[in-house]
């Protein structure tokens, strides 16, 4: 049911006074306005507990755009944008909101804690809004498999699956979508994208930030629920999936689900959980997780998780997928690293030629410094045959000379057009929870790691005889200086 720009539709932001709305949603809608991608006729109605007037909401939106829009704030665009803004307080209730909305289809974004979803969906139903709404909800979709099923059942009592858009913002990132184009738009990679040529796959989401003001939320969540079960599994599914027969939502999501179906549930013995202690990041002393506001001094919640997954499929059997994520790590770095098999024997022998393992690897930098690099062995110039690892690099900034749109811009745009391709289907959510269920039930110890490190040393052992690749790229000069090419 793709809609056009000329079809009227209002957008309701429930939780419009909150952090997500100010930092992400309002700036994303503003940037869609700047690019003429919002419906010609459509209001953006804030709904929240504050007793604001529409003008108060406009002021709040202006601050959010000024502080967080990737393109800054342009007065002429904002003038157009603010004409769309309207506000209803929860004190006046859902019926007042329903009266404000017309009879046209609308989009309702639940930018509120997950614990409020079920009762809000009931209110949308009673007020009659649900009958003409599509609903956007944010992760976490439940807390475990059982609660995710209960949430899906509660949603389906009111709305069919095709009117539910579950957001995992990693799917809105250009670099994650480009992984699909890279794999299925270039025939050459498909030939080597399998167990015959690949020896291991690593997927990392490293953050240098701590839990910030979200200590209380994070205590109940931890890295496995916050990042592994959703962002890491989504990137895993795209990296490992078979080519879909078409690029439509169901074909693509069917293939993602097949990957999750083929994964072994995570073995608790193949998981290392960690928690940051005080340390230094970018020269600044930072406190440990247990000292963060809202966190219990005896907390065993993990702020780091590394795990090994095995996929039982013809393409991947025997290839370890090593996943890791953590807060307060040395740097912000999300990437997929594909390590290819080594040559069967070394032709260029001799003391000066080292043979690093995994000479060929492909690094897909999801963020920052978005791009793709391939490393291979080259001959150093000179009369002797001396080898050295070098890098070919594609960088978005150099090739496209433009900053990629924010994930939320793309995702909101797709909801307006009712395109489900980048959204998470009910069965994907449940498969993801089923995979982490063993470790949620039996989490094992949590190892300390100092803020500013790369996580607990215990995670090293997970890679077995292979090894984790660094999350930091050596520059060309750095490659020359490494042990892979000893100086003459
Ligand atoms: C969110 C998590 O989903 O993703 C946060 O709840 C995390 O804890 C964030 O910081 C990371 O997103 P990004 O886009 O900065 O990698």
CSV table of C-alpha atoms and ligand atoms in Angstrom, one decimal:
chain,number,residue,atom,x,y,z
A,1,UNK,CA,0.0,0.0,0.0
A,2,UNK,CA,2.7,2.5,-1.0
A,3,UNK,CA,1.5,6.1,-0.4
A,4,UNK,CA,2.5,9.2,-2.4
A,5,UNK,CA,3.6,12.5,-1.2
A,6,UNK,CA,0.3,13.9,-2.1
A,7,UNK,CA,-1.7,11.6,0.1
A,8,UNK,CA,-2.4,13.4,3.4
A,9,UNK,CA,-1.1,11.8,6.5
A,10,UNK,CA,-0.4,13.1,10.0
A,11,UNK,CA,2.4,11.9,12.2
A,12,UNK,CA,1.9,11.6,15.9
A,13,UNK,CA,4.9,11.4,18.2
A,14,UNK,CA,3.9,9.9,21.5
A,15,UNK,CA,6.6,10.9,24.0
A,16,UNK,CA,7.3,14.1,22.1
A,17,UNK,CA,9.0,15.8,25.0
A,18,UNK,CA,11.5,13.0,25.5
A,19,UNK,CA,15.1,12.6,24.5
A,20,UNK,CA,14.6,10.4,21.4
A,21,UNK,CA,12.2,12.9,20.0
A,22,UNK,CA,14.5,15.9,20.5
A,23,UNK,CA,17.7,14.1,19.4
A,24,UNK,CA,16.5,12.0,16.5
A,25,UNK,CA,12.9,12.2,15.5
A,26,UNK,CA,12.3,15.9,15.2
A,27,UNK,CA,15.7,16.6,13.5
A,28,UNK,CA,15.0,13.7,11.1
A,29,UNK,CA,11.5,15.0,10.2
A,30,UNK,CA,13.0,18.5,9.7
A,31,UNK,CA,15.6,17.1,7.3
A,32,UNK,CA,12.9,15.3,5.4
A,33,UNK,CA,11.1,18.6,5.2
A,34,UNK,CA,14.3,20.3,3.9
A,35,UNK,CA,14.4,17.7,1.1
A,36,UNK,CA,10.6,18.0,0.3
A,37,UNK,CA,10.1,14.4,1.4
A,38,UNK,CA,7.2,14.9,3.9
A,39,UNK,CA,3.6,14.5,2.7
A,40,UNK,CA,2.3,17.7,1.2
A,41,UNK,CA,-0.5,17.8,3.7
A,42,UNK,CA,0.4,16.3,7.0
A,43,UNK,CA,0.8,17.6,10.6
A,44,UNK,CA,3.3,16.4,13.1
A,45,UNK,CA,1.4,16.2,16.4
A,46,UNK,CA,3.3,15.9,19.6
A,47,UNK,CA,1.7,14.0,22.5
A,48,UNK,CA,3.3,14.0,25.9
A,49,UNK,CA,2.7,14.6,29.6
A,50,UNK,CA,3.9,18.3,29.5
A,51,UNK,CA,1.0,20.8,29.5
A,52,UNK,CA,2.4,22.6,26.5
A,53,UNK,CA,0.8,24.8,23.9
A,54,UNK,CA,1.5,24.2,20.2
A,55,UNK,CA,3.9,27.1,20.4
A,56,UNK,CA,5.8,25.6,23.3
A,57,UNK,CA,6.2,22.4,21.2
A,58,UNK,CA,7.5,24.5,18.3
A,59,UNK,CA,10.1,26.1,20.5
A,60,UNK,CA,11.1,22.7,21.8
A,61,UNK,CA,11.4,21.4,18.3
A,62,UNK,CA,13.5,24.3,17.2
A,63,UNK,CA,16.0,23.6,20.0
A,64,UNK,CA,16.1,20.0,19.1
A,65,UNK,CA,16.8,20.8,15.4
A,66,UNK,CA,19.4,23.5,16.3
A,67,UNK,CA,21.3,21.1,18.5
A,68,UNK,CA,21.0,17.8,16.6
A,69,UNK,CA,20.1,18.2,12.9
A,70,UNK,CA,22.9,17.0,10.7
A,71,UNK,CA,22.4,19.9,8.4
A,72,UNK,CA,22.0,22.5,11.1
A,73,UNK,CA,18.9,24.8,11.2
A,74,UNK,CA,17.8,26.9,8.2
A,75,UNK,CA,15.3,29.5,9.2
A,76,UNK,CA,13.3,29.3,5.9
A,77,UNK,CA,13.0,25.5,6.2
A,78,UNK,CA,12.1,25.7,9.9
A,79,UNK,CA,9.4,28.2,9.1
A,80,UNK,CA,7.8,25.7,6.7
A,81,UNK,CA,8.3,22.9,9.1
A,82,UNK,CA,6.8,24.6,12.2
A,83,UNK,CA,3.6,25.2,10.3
A,84,UNK,CA,3.0,21.4,10.6
A,85,UNK,CA,3.7,21.2,14.3
A,86,UNK,CA,0.8,20.8,16.8
A,87,UNK,CA,0.5,19.4,20.3
A,88,UNK,CA,-1.9,17.6,22.5
A,89,UNK,CA,-1.2,16.9,26.2
A,90,UNK,CA,-1.9,13.5,27.8
A,91,UNK,CA,-3.9,15.3,30.4
A,92,UNK,CA,-6.5,16.0,27.6
A,93,UNK,CA,-6.1,12.3,26.6
A,94,UNK,CA,-6.2,10.1,23.5
A,95,UNK,CA,-9.8,11.2,22.7
A,96,UNK,CA,-8.6,14.8,22.3
A,97,UNK,CA,-5.8,13.5,20.1
A,98,UNK,CA,-8.3,11.4,18.1
A,99,UNK,CA,-10.5,14.5,17.6
A,100,UNK,CA,-7.5,16.5,16.4
A,101,UNK,CA,-6.6,13.9,13.8
A,102,UNK,CA,-8.8,13.7,10.7
A,103,UNK,CA,-10.1,10.5,9.2
A,104,UNK,CA,-7.1,10.0,7.0
A,105,UNK,CA,-4.4,7.4,7.7
A,106,UNK,CA,-1.8,8.5,10.2
A,107,UNK,CA,1.5,7.3,11.6
A,108,UNK,CA,1.9,6.9,15.3
A,109,UNK,CA,5.4,6.7,16.7
A,110,UNK,CA,5.7,5.3,20.2
A,111,UNK,CA,8.8,7.1,21.4
A,112,UNK,CA,8.3,5.9,25.0
A,113,UNK,CA,9.8,3.2,27.2
A,114,UNK,CA,8.8,-0.3,26.1
A,115,UNK,CA,6.9,-0.9,29.4
A,116,UNK,CA,4.3,1.6,28.2
A,117,UNK,CA,3.6,0.0,24.8
A,118,UNK,CA,0.8,-2.3,25.7
A,119,UNK,CA,-1.3,0.1,27.6
A,120,UNK,CA,-0.8,2.8,24.9
A,121,UNK,CA,-1.8,0.4,22.2
A,122,UNK,CA,-5.0,-0.3,24.2
A,123,UNK,CA,-5.7,3.5,24.4
A,124,UNK,CA,-5.1,3.9,20.6
A,125,UNK,CA,-7.6,1.1,20.1
A,126,UNK,CA,-10.3,2.5,22.4
A,127,UNK,CA,-10.0,6.0,20.9
A,128,UNK,CA,-10.4,4.7,17.4
A,129,UNK,CA,-7.0,5.9,16.2
A,130,UNK,CA,-5.7,2.4,15.8
A,131,UNK,CA,-8.2,1.7,13.0
A,132,UNK,CA,-6.5,4.3,10.7
A,133,UNK,CA,-2.9,4.2,12.1
A,134,UNK,CA,0.3,2.5,11.3
A,135,UNK,CA,2.4,2.1,14.4
A,136,UNK,CA,6.2,2.6,14.9
A,137,UNK,CA,7.8,1.0,17.9
A,138,UNK,CA,11.4,1.1,19.0
A,139,UNK,CA,13.6,-1.7,20.3
A,140,UNK,CA,13.8,-3.3,22.8
A,141,UNK,CA,10.9,-5.5,21.6
A,142,UNK,CA,10.4,-7.3,24.9
A,143,UNK,CA,13.0,-8.4,27.5
A,144,UNK,CA,13.3,-12.0,26.5
A,145,UNK,CA,11.5,-14.5,24.3
A,146,UNK,CA,8.4,-14.8,26.5
A,147,UNK,CA,7.8,-11.1,26.8
A,148,UNK,CA,8.5,-10.5,23.1
A,149,UNK,CA,5.8,-13.1,22.3
A,150,UNK,CA,3.4,-11.4,24.7
A,151,UNK,CA,4.2,-8.0,23.2
A,152,UNK,CA,3.6,-9.3,19.7
A,153,UNK,CA,0.3,-10.9,20.7
A,154,UNK,CA,-0.8,-7.7,22.4
A,155,UNK,CA,0.0,-5.6,19.3
A,156,UNK,CA,-1.7,-8.1,17.0
A,157,UNK,CA,-4.9,-7.9,19.0
A,158,UNK,CA,-5.2,-4.3,17.7
A,159,UNK,CA,-3.1,-4.1,14.5
A,160,UNK,CA,-2.1,-6.6,11.8
A,161,UNK,CA,1.6,-7.1,11.2
A,162,UNK,CA,1.6,-5.1,8.0
A,163,UNK,CA,0.7,-2.0,10.0
A,164,UNK,CA,3.5,-2.4,12.6
A,165,UNK,CA,7.0,-1.0,11.9
A,166,UNK,CA,9.6,-2.2,14.4
A,167,UNK,CA,12.7,0.0,14.2
A,168,UNK,CA,16.2,-1.2,14.7
A,169,UNK,CA,18.1,1.9,13.6
A,170,UNK,CA,21.1,-0.1,12.4
A,171,UNK,CA,19.0,-1.1,9.4
A,172,UNK,CA,18.6,2.6,8.6
A,173,UNK,CA,22.4,3.2,8.4
A,174,UNK,CA,23.6,3.7,4.8
A,175,UNK,CA,26.6,1.4,5.5
A,176,UNK,CA,24.4,-1.5,6.5
A,177,UNK,CA,22.2,-1.1,3.4
A,178,UNK,CA,25.4,-0.8,1.4
A,179,UNK,CA,26.4,-4.2,2.6
A,180,UNK,CA,23.4,-5.6,0.6
A,181,UNK,CA,24.5,-3.6,-2.5
A,182,UNK,CA,28.1,-4.7,-2.0
A,183,UNK,CA,27.1,-8.3,-1.8
A,184,UNK,CA,24.4,-8.5,-4.4
A,185,UNK,CA,25.3,-5.7,-6.8
A,186,UNK,CA,28.8,-7.1,-7.5
A,187,UNK,CA,29.1,-10.6,-8.8
A,188,UNK,CA,32.7,-11.0,-7.8
A,189,UNK,CA,32.2,-11.1,-4.1
A,190,UNK,CA,29.5,-13.7,-4.1
A,191,UNK,CA,32.0,-16.3,-5.5
A,192,UNK,CA,34.1,-16.0,-2.4
A,193,UNK,CA,31.4,-15.4,0.2
A,194,UNK,CA,31.4,-18.8,1.8
A,195,UNK,CA,33.2,-21.4,3.8
A,196,UNK,CA,35.5,-22.3,0.9
A,197,UNK,CA,37.2,-18.9,1.1
A,198,UNK,CA,36.3,-17.3,4.4
A,199,UNK,CA,37.9,-18.4,7.6
A,200,UNK,CA,36.1,-16.2,10.1
A,201,UNK,CA,33.7,-13.3,10.3
A,202,UNK,CA,33.8,-10.6,13.0
A,203,UNK,CA,31.1,-8.1,13.7
A,204,UNK,CA,31.8,-5.4,16.3
A,205,UNK,CA,29.9,-2.4,17.7
A,206,UNK,CA,32.3,-0.6,20.0
A,207,UNK,CA,31.4,2.5,21.8
A,208,UNK,CA,33.5,4.9,23.8
A,209,UNK,CA,30.5,6.4,25.6
A,210,UNK,CA,29.3,5.0,28.8
A,211,UNK,CA,25.7,4.5,29.9
A,212,UNK,CA,25.3,8.3,30.2
A,213,UNK,CA,22.0,9.2,31.9
A,214,UNK,CA,20.5,5.8,31.2
A,215,UNK,CA,21.9,3.9,34.2
A,216,UNK,CA,18.5,2.7,35.5
A,217,UNK,CA,17.4,1.5,32.0
A,218,UNK,CA,20.7,-0.2,31.4
A,219,UNK,CA,20.7,-2.0,34.7
A,220,UNK,CA,17.7,-3.9,33.4
A,221,UNK,CA,19.0,-4.3,29.9
A,222,UNK,CA,22.8,-4.9,29.5
A,223,UNK,CA,24.8,-5.3,26.3
A,224,UNK,CA,23.2,-8.6,25.2
A,225,UNK,CA,19.7,-7.2,25.2
A,226,UNK,CA,20.7,-3.7,24.1
A,227,UNK,CA,22.9,-4.5,21.2
A,228,UNK,CA,23.6,-8.2,20.5
A,229,UNK,CA,20.0,-9.4,20.2
A,230,UNK,CA,19.1,-6.6,17.7
A,231,UNK,CA,21.9,-4.5,16.1
A,232,UNK,CA,24.5,-7.3,15.9
A,233,UNK,CA,22.0,-9.9,14.8
A,234,UNK,CA,20.7,-7.7,12.1
A,235,UNK,CA,24.2,-7.0,10.7
A,236,UNK,CA,24.9,-10.7,11.0
A,237,UNK,CA,21.8,-11.7,9.1
A,238,UNK,CA,22.7,-9.3,6.2
A,239,UNK,CA,26.3,-10.5,6.1
A,240,UNK,CA,25.3,-14.2,6.1
A,241,UNK,CA,22.0,-14.3,4.2
A,242,UNK,CA,21.5,-15.9,0.8
A,243,UNK,CA,20.6,-13.6,-2.1
A,244,UNK,CA,16.9,-12.8,-1.9
A,245,UNK,CA,14.9,-13.5,-5.1
A,246,UNK,CA,13.7,-9.9,-5.2
A,247,UNK,CA,14.5,-6.8,-3.2
A,248,UNK,CA,11.1,-6.6,-1.6
A,249,UNK,CA,10.4,-6.6,2.1
A,250,UNK,CA,9.2,-10.2,2.4
A,251,UNK,CA,11.9,-11.8,0.3
A,252,UNK,CA,14.6,-10.0,2.1
A,253,UNK,CA,13.2,-10.6,5.6
A,254,UNK,CA,12.6,-14.3,4.8
A,255,UNK,CA,16.3,-14.7,4.0
A,256,UNK,CA,17.3,-12.9,7.2
A,257,UNK,CA,15.1,-15.2,9.3
A,258,UNK,CA,16.7,-18.3,7.6
A,259,UNK,CA,20.1,-17.1,8.9
A,260,UNK,CA,18.8,-16.8,12.4
A,261,UNK,CA,17.1,-20.2,12.1
A,262,UNK,CA,20.4,-21.8,11.1
A,263,UNK,CA,22.3,-20.3,14.0
A,264,UNK,CA,23.0,-22.5,17.0
A,265,UNK,CA,21.5,-20.9,20.2
A,266,UNK,CA,24.4,-19.1,21.9
A,267,UNK,CA,26.3,-21.5,24.1
A,268,UNK,CA,27.0,-19.7,27.5
A,269,UNK,CA,30.5,-21.3,27.4
A,270,UNK,CA,31.1,-19.2,24.3
A,271,UNK,CA,30.2,-15.9,25.7
A,272,UNK,CA,32.3,-13.5,27.7
A,273,UNK,CA,30.6,-10.7,29.6
A,274,UNK,CA,32.4,-7.7,30.9
A,275,UNK,CA,31.7,-4.6,32.9
A,276,UNK,CA,33.8,-1.4,32.7
A,277,UNK,CA,35.7,0.0,35.7
A,278,UNK,CA,37.1,3.5,36.1
A,279,UNK,CA,39.7,4.4,33.4
A,280,UNK,CA,40.8,7.0,31.0
A,281,UNK,CA,39.2,7.8,27.6
A,282,UNK,CA,40.7,10.5,25.4
A,283,UNK,CA,42.8,11.7,28.2
A,284,UNK,CA,39.8,12.1,30.5
A,285,UNK,CA,39.3,10.1,33.7
A,286,UNK,CA,35.9,8.4,33.7
A,287,UNK,CA,34.1,6.5,36.4
A,288,UNK,CA,33.3,2.8,36.4
A,289,UNK,CA,29.8,1.4,35.6
A,290,UNK,CA,29.0,0.7,39.2
A,291,UNK,CA,29.6,4.4,40.0
A,292,UNK,CA,27.2,5.6,37.3
A,293,UNK,CA,23.9,7.2,38.4
A,294,UNK,CA,21.1,4.7,38.7
A,295,UNK,CA,23.4,1.7,38.8
A,296,UNK,CA,23.6,-0.6,41.8
A,297,UNK,CA,27.1,-0.8,43.5
A,298,UNK,CA,27.0,-4.6,43.3
A,299,UNK,CA,25.6,-4.7,39.7
A,300,UNK,CA,26.4,-7.7,37.5
A,301,UNK,CA,24.9,-6.2,34.4
A,302,UNK,CA,27.3,-6.6,31.4
A,303,UNK,CA,28.4,-3.5,29.5
A,304,UNK,CA,30.5,-5.7,27.2
A,305,UNK,CA,29.7,-9.0,25.5
A,306,UNK,CA,31.8,-11.1,23.1
A,307,UNK,CA,30.4,-14.3,21.7
A,308,UNK,CA,30.9,-16.9,19.1
A,309,UNK,CA,28.1,-18.1,16.9
A,310,UNK,CA,28.0,-21.0,14.5
A,311,UNK,CA,25.7,-21.2,11.5
A,312,UNK,CA,24.6,-24.6,10.3
A,313,UNK,CA,24.2,-24.0,6.6
A,314,UNK,CA,26.0,-25.1,3.4
A,315,UNK,CA,27.5,-21.7,3.0
A,316,UNK,CA,28.8,-21.2,6.6
A,317,UNK,CA,29.2,-24.5,8.4
A,318,UNK,CA,32.5,-24.4,10.3
A,319,UNK,CA,33.1,-20.6,10.0
A,320,UNK,CA,33.0,-18.9,13.4
A,321,UNK,CA,31.1,-15.7,13.6
A,322,UNK,CA,32.7,-13.6,16.4
A,323,UNK,CA,30.5,-10.8,17.7
A,324,UNK,CA,31.4,-8.2,20.3
A,325,UNK,CA,30.1,-5.0,21.7
A,326,UNK,CA,30.9,-2.8,24.6
A,327,UNK,CA,30.6,0.6,26.2
A,328,UNK,CA,33.6,2.7,27.3
A,329,UNK,CA,35.9,1.0,24.9
A,330,UNK,CA,39.0,2.7,23.5
A,331,UNK,CA,37.2,4.1,20.4
A,332,UNK,CA,33.8,4.2,18.7
A,333,UNK,CA,34.1,1.7,15.9
A,334,UNK,CA,31.4,-0.5,14.3
A,335,UNK,CA,32.6,-2.8,11.6
A,336,UNK,CA,32.4,-6.2,9.9
A,337,UNK,CA,35.7,-7.9,9.2
A,338,UNK,CA,35.7,-10.9,6.8
A,339,UNK,CA,39.0,-12.8,7.1
A,340,UNK,CA,39.8,-14.9,4.0
A,341,UNK,CA,41.7,-18.2,4.0
A,342,UNK,CA,45.5,-18.0,3.6
A,343,UNK,CA,47.4,-19.3,0.6
A,344,UNK,CA,47.9,-23.1,0.7
A,345,UNK,CA,51.7,-22.7,1.0
A,346,UNK,CA,54.1,-19.8,1.0
A,347,UNK,CA,56.0,-19.2,-2.2
A,348,UNK,CA,57.9,-16.2,-1.0
A,349,UNK,CA,60.0,-17.6,1.7
A,350,UNK,CA,63.0,-16.1,3.3
A,351,UNK,CA,63.7,-14.3,6.5
A,352,UNK,CA,62.5,-10.9,5.3
A,353,UNK,CA,59.1,-12.2,4.2
A,354,UNK,CA,56.7,-12.7,7.0
A,355,UNK,CA,53.4,-14.3,6.4
A,356,UNK,CA,50.7,-12.7,8.5
A,357,UNK,CA,47.7,-14.8,9.0
A,358,UNK,CA,44.6,-13.5,7.2
A,359,UNK,CA,46.6,-11.5,4.7
A,360,UNK,CA,43.4,-10.9,2.9
A,361,UNK,CA,40.6,-9.3,4.8
A,362,UNK,CA,37.8,-7.1,4.0
A,363,UNK,CA,36.7,-4.5,6.6
A,364,UNK,CA,33.3,-2.9,6.2
A,365,UNK,CA,33.4,0.2,8.4
A,366,UNK,CA,29.8,0.8,9.5
A,367,UNK,CA,30.9,3.9,11.4
A,368,UNK,CA,32.7,6.2,11.8
A,369,UNK,CA,34.9,6.9,8.7
A,370,UNK,CA,32.3,4.9,6.7
A,371,UNK,CA,33.9,2.8,4.0
A,372,UNK,CA,35.2,-0.6,2.9
A,373,UNK,CA,38.9,-1.7,2.8
A,374,UNK,CA,40.5,-4.8,1.4
A,375,UNK,CA,44.0,-5.8,2.5
A,376,UNK,CA,46.3,-8.0,0.4
A,377,UNK,CA,50.0,-8.8,0.2
A,378,UNK,CA,52.1,-6.7,-2.2
A,379,UNK,CA,55.8,-6.7,-3.3
A,380,UNK,CA,57.8,-3.9,-1.9
A,381,UNK,CA,59.7,-2.1,-4.6
A,382,UNK,CA,63.3,-3.2,-5.0
A,383,UNK,CA,65.4,-6.0,-6.5
A,384,UNK,CA,64.5,-8.6,-3.9
A,385,UNK,CA,61.1,-10.1,-3.4
A,386,UNK,CA,59.9,-8.7,-0.1
A,387,UNK,CA,56.2,-8.8,0.8
A,388,UNK,CA,54.1,-6.4,2.7
A,389,UNK,CA,50.5,-6.1,3.5
A,390,UNK,CA,48.8,-3.1,1.9
A,391,UNK,CA,45.2,-1.7,1.8
A,392,UNK,CA,42.8,-0.6,-0.9
A,393,UNK,CA,40.2,1.7,0.6
A,394,UNK,CA,36.8,3.1,-0.4
A,395,UNK,CA,35.7,6.0,1.8
A,396,UNK,CA,32.1,7.4,1.5
A,397,UNK,CA,33.3,10.9,2.1
A,398,UNK,CA,35.7,10.8,-0.8
A,399,UNK,CA,33.5,9.0,-3.3
A,400,UNK,CA,30.1,10.7,-2.7
A,401,UNK,CA,31.2,14.1,-1.2
A,402,UNK,CA,28.1,14.2,0.9
A,403,UNK,CA,27.1,13.2,4.4
A,404,UNK,CA,24.8,10.2,4.5
A,405,UNK,CA,21.3,10.8,5.8
A,406,UNK,CA,20.7,9.8,9.4
A,407,UNK,CA,19.2,6.4,9.9
A,408,UNK,CA,16.0,7.9,11.3
A,409,UNK,CA,15.4,10.0,8.2
A,410,UNK,CA,15.5,6.9,5.9
A,411,UNK,CA,13.3,4.9,8.3
A,412,UNK,CA,10.7,7.6,8.7
A,413,UNK,CA,10.6,8.1,5.0
A,414,UNK,CA,10.0,4.4,4.4
A,415,UNK,CA,7.2,4.3,7.0
A,416,UNK,CA,5.5,7.2,5.1
A,417,UNK,CA,5.7,5.0,2.0
A,418,UNK,CA,4.7,1.9,3.9
A,419,UNK,CA,7.9,0.1,2.9
A,420,UNK,CA,8.7,-2.6,5.4
A,421,UNK,CA,12.1,-3.7,3.9
A,422,UNK,CA,14.3,-2.2,6.6
A,423,UNK,CA,11.9,-3.0,9.5
A,424,UNK,CA,12.0,-6.0,11.8
A,425,UNK,CA,9.3,-8.6,11.4
A,426,UNK,CA,7.7,-10.4,14.3
A,427,UNK,CA,9.5,-13.7,13.6
A,428,UNK,CA,12.9,-12.0,13.4
A,429,UNK,CA,12.4,-10.6,16.9
A,430,UNK,CA,11.4,-13.9,18.3
A,431,UNK,CA,14.3,-15.8,16.6
A,432,UNK,CA,16.8,-13.3,18.0
A,433,UNK,CA,15.5,-13.8,21.5
A,434,UNK,CA,15.5,-17.5,21.2
A,435,UNK,CA,19.2,-17.4,20.2
A,436,UNK,CA,20.3,-15.5,23.3
A,437,UNK,CA,17.9,-17.2,25.7
A,438,UNK,CA,20.5,-19.8,27.0
A,439,UNK,CA,22.8,-17.0,28.1
A,440,UNK,CA,20.1,-14.8,29.6
A,441,UNK,CA,19.1,-17.8,31.7
A,442,UNK,CA,22.7,-18.7,32.6
A,443,UNK,CA,24.7,-15.6,32.2
A,444,UNK,CA,27.9,-16.7,34.0
A,445,UNK,CA,30.6,-14.3,35.4
A,446,UNK,CA,31.1,-10.7,34.4
A,447,UNK,CA,34.7,-9.7,34.0
A,448,UNK,CA,36.0,-6.2,34.8
A,449,UNK,CA,37.8,-4.2,32.1
A,450,UNK,CA,39.1,-0.7,32.5
A,451,UNK,CA,37.4,2.1,30.6
A,452,UNK,CA,39.5,2.9,27.6
A,453,UNK,CA,40.7,-0.7,26.9
A,454,UNK,CA,39.3,-3.1,24.3
A,455,UNK,CA,37.4,-5.2,26.9
A,456,UNK,CA,38.3,-8.0,29.2
A,457,UNK,CA,41.2,-10.2,28.2
A,458,UNK,CA,39.1,-13.3,28.8
A,459,UNK,CA,37.4,-12.6,25.4
A,460,UNK,CA,40.6,-13.4,23.6
A,461,UNK,CA,40.1,-17.1,24.2
A,462,UNK,CA,36.8,-17.1,22.3
A,463,UNK,CA,38.5,-16.8,19.0
A,464,UNK,CA,40.3,-20.1,19.5
A,465,UNK,CA,43.2,-20.8,17.2
A,466,UNK,CA,42.2,-17.8,15.1
A,467,UNK,CA,42.4,-14.3,16.6
A,468,UNK,CA,40.4,-11.2,16.8
A,469,UNK,CA,41.3,-8.5,14.3
A,470,UNK,CA,42.2,-5.1,15.7
A,471,UNK,CA,39.4,-2.5,15.6
A,472,UNK,CA,42.0,0.0,14.6
A,473,UNK,CA,43.4,0.1,11.1
A,474,UNK,CA,47.1,0.6,10.6
A,475,UNK,CA,47.6,3.4,8.1
A,476,UNK,CA,49.8,2.5,5.1
A,477,UNK,CA,52.8,3.7,7.0
A,478,UNK,CA,51.7,1.7,10.0
A,479,UNK,CA,51.5,-1.4,7.8
A,480,UNK,CA,55.1,-0.9,6.7
A,481,UNK,CA,56.3,-0.7,10.2
A,482,UNK,CA,54.5,-3.8,11.5
A,483,UNK,CA,56.1,-7.1,12.0
A,484,UNK,CA,54.5,-8.2,8.8
A,485,UNK,CA,57.3,-6.4,6.9
A,486,UNK,CA,60.4,-6.1,9.0
A,487,UNK,CA,62.6,-3.1,8.1
A,488,UNK,CA,65.6,-3.9,5.9
B,1,LIG,C1,21.0,2.0,20.9
B,1,LIG,C2,21.4,1.5,22.2
B,1,LIG,O1,20.1,1.1,20.3
B,1,LIG,O2,22.2,2.1,20.1
B,1,LIG,C3,22.5,2.4,22.9
B,1,LIG,O3,20.3,1.5,23.1
B,1,LIG,C4,23.6,2.6,21.9
B,1,LIG,O4,23.0,1.9,24.1
B,1,LIG,C5,23.2,3.0,20.5
B,1,LIG,O5,24.5,3.6,22.4
B,1,LIG,C6,24.3,3.0,19.5
B,1,LIG,O6,23.8,3.5,18.3
B,1,LIG,P1,24.9,4.2,17.3
B,1,LIG,O7,24.0,4.5,16.1
B,1,LIG,O8,25.5,5.3,18.0
B,1,LIG,O9,25.9,3.1,17.0
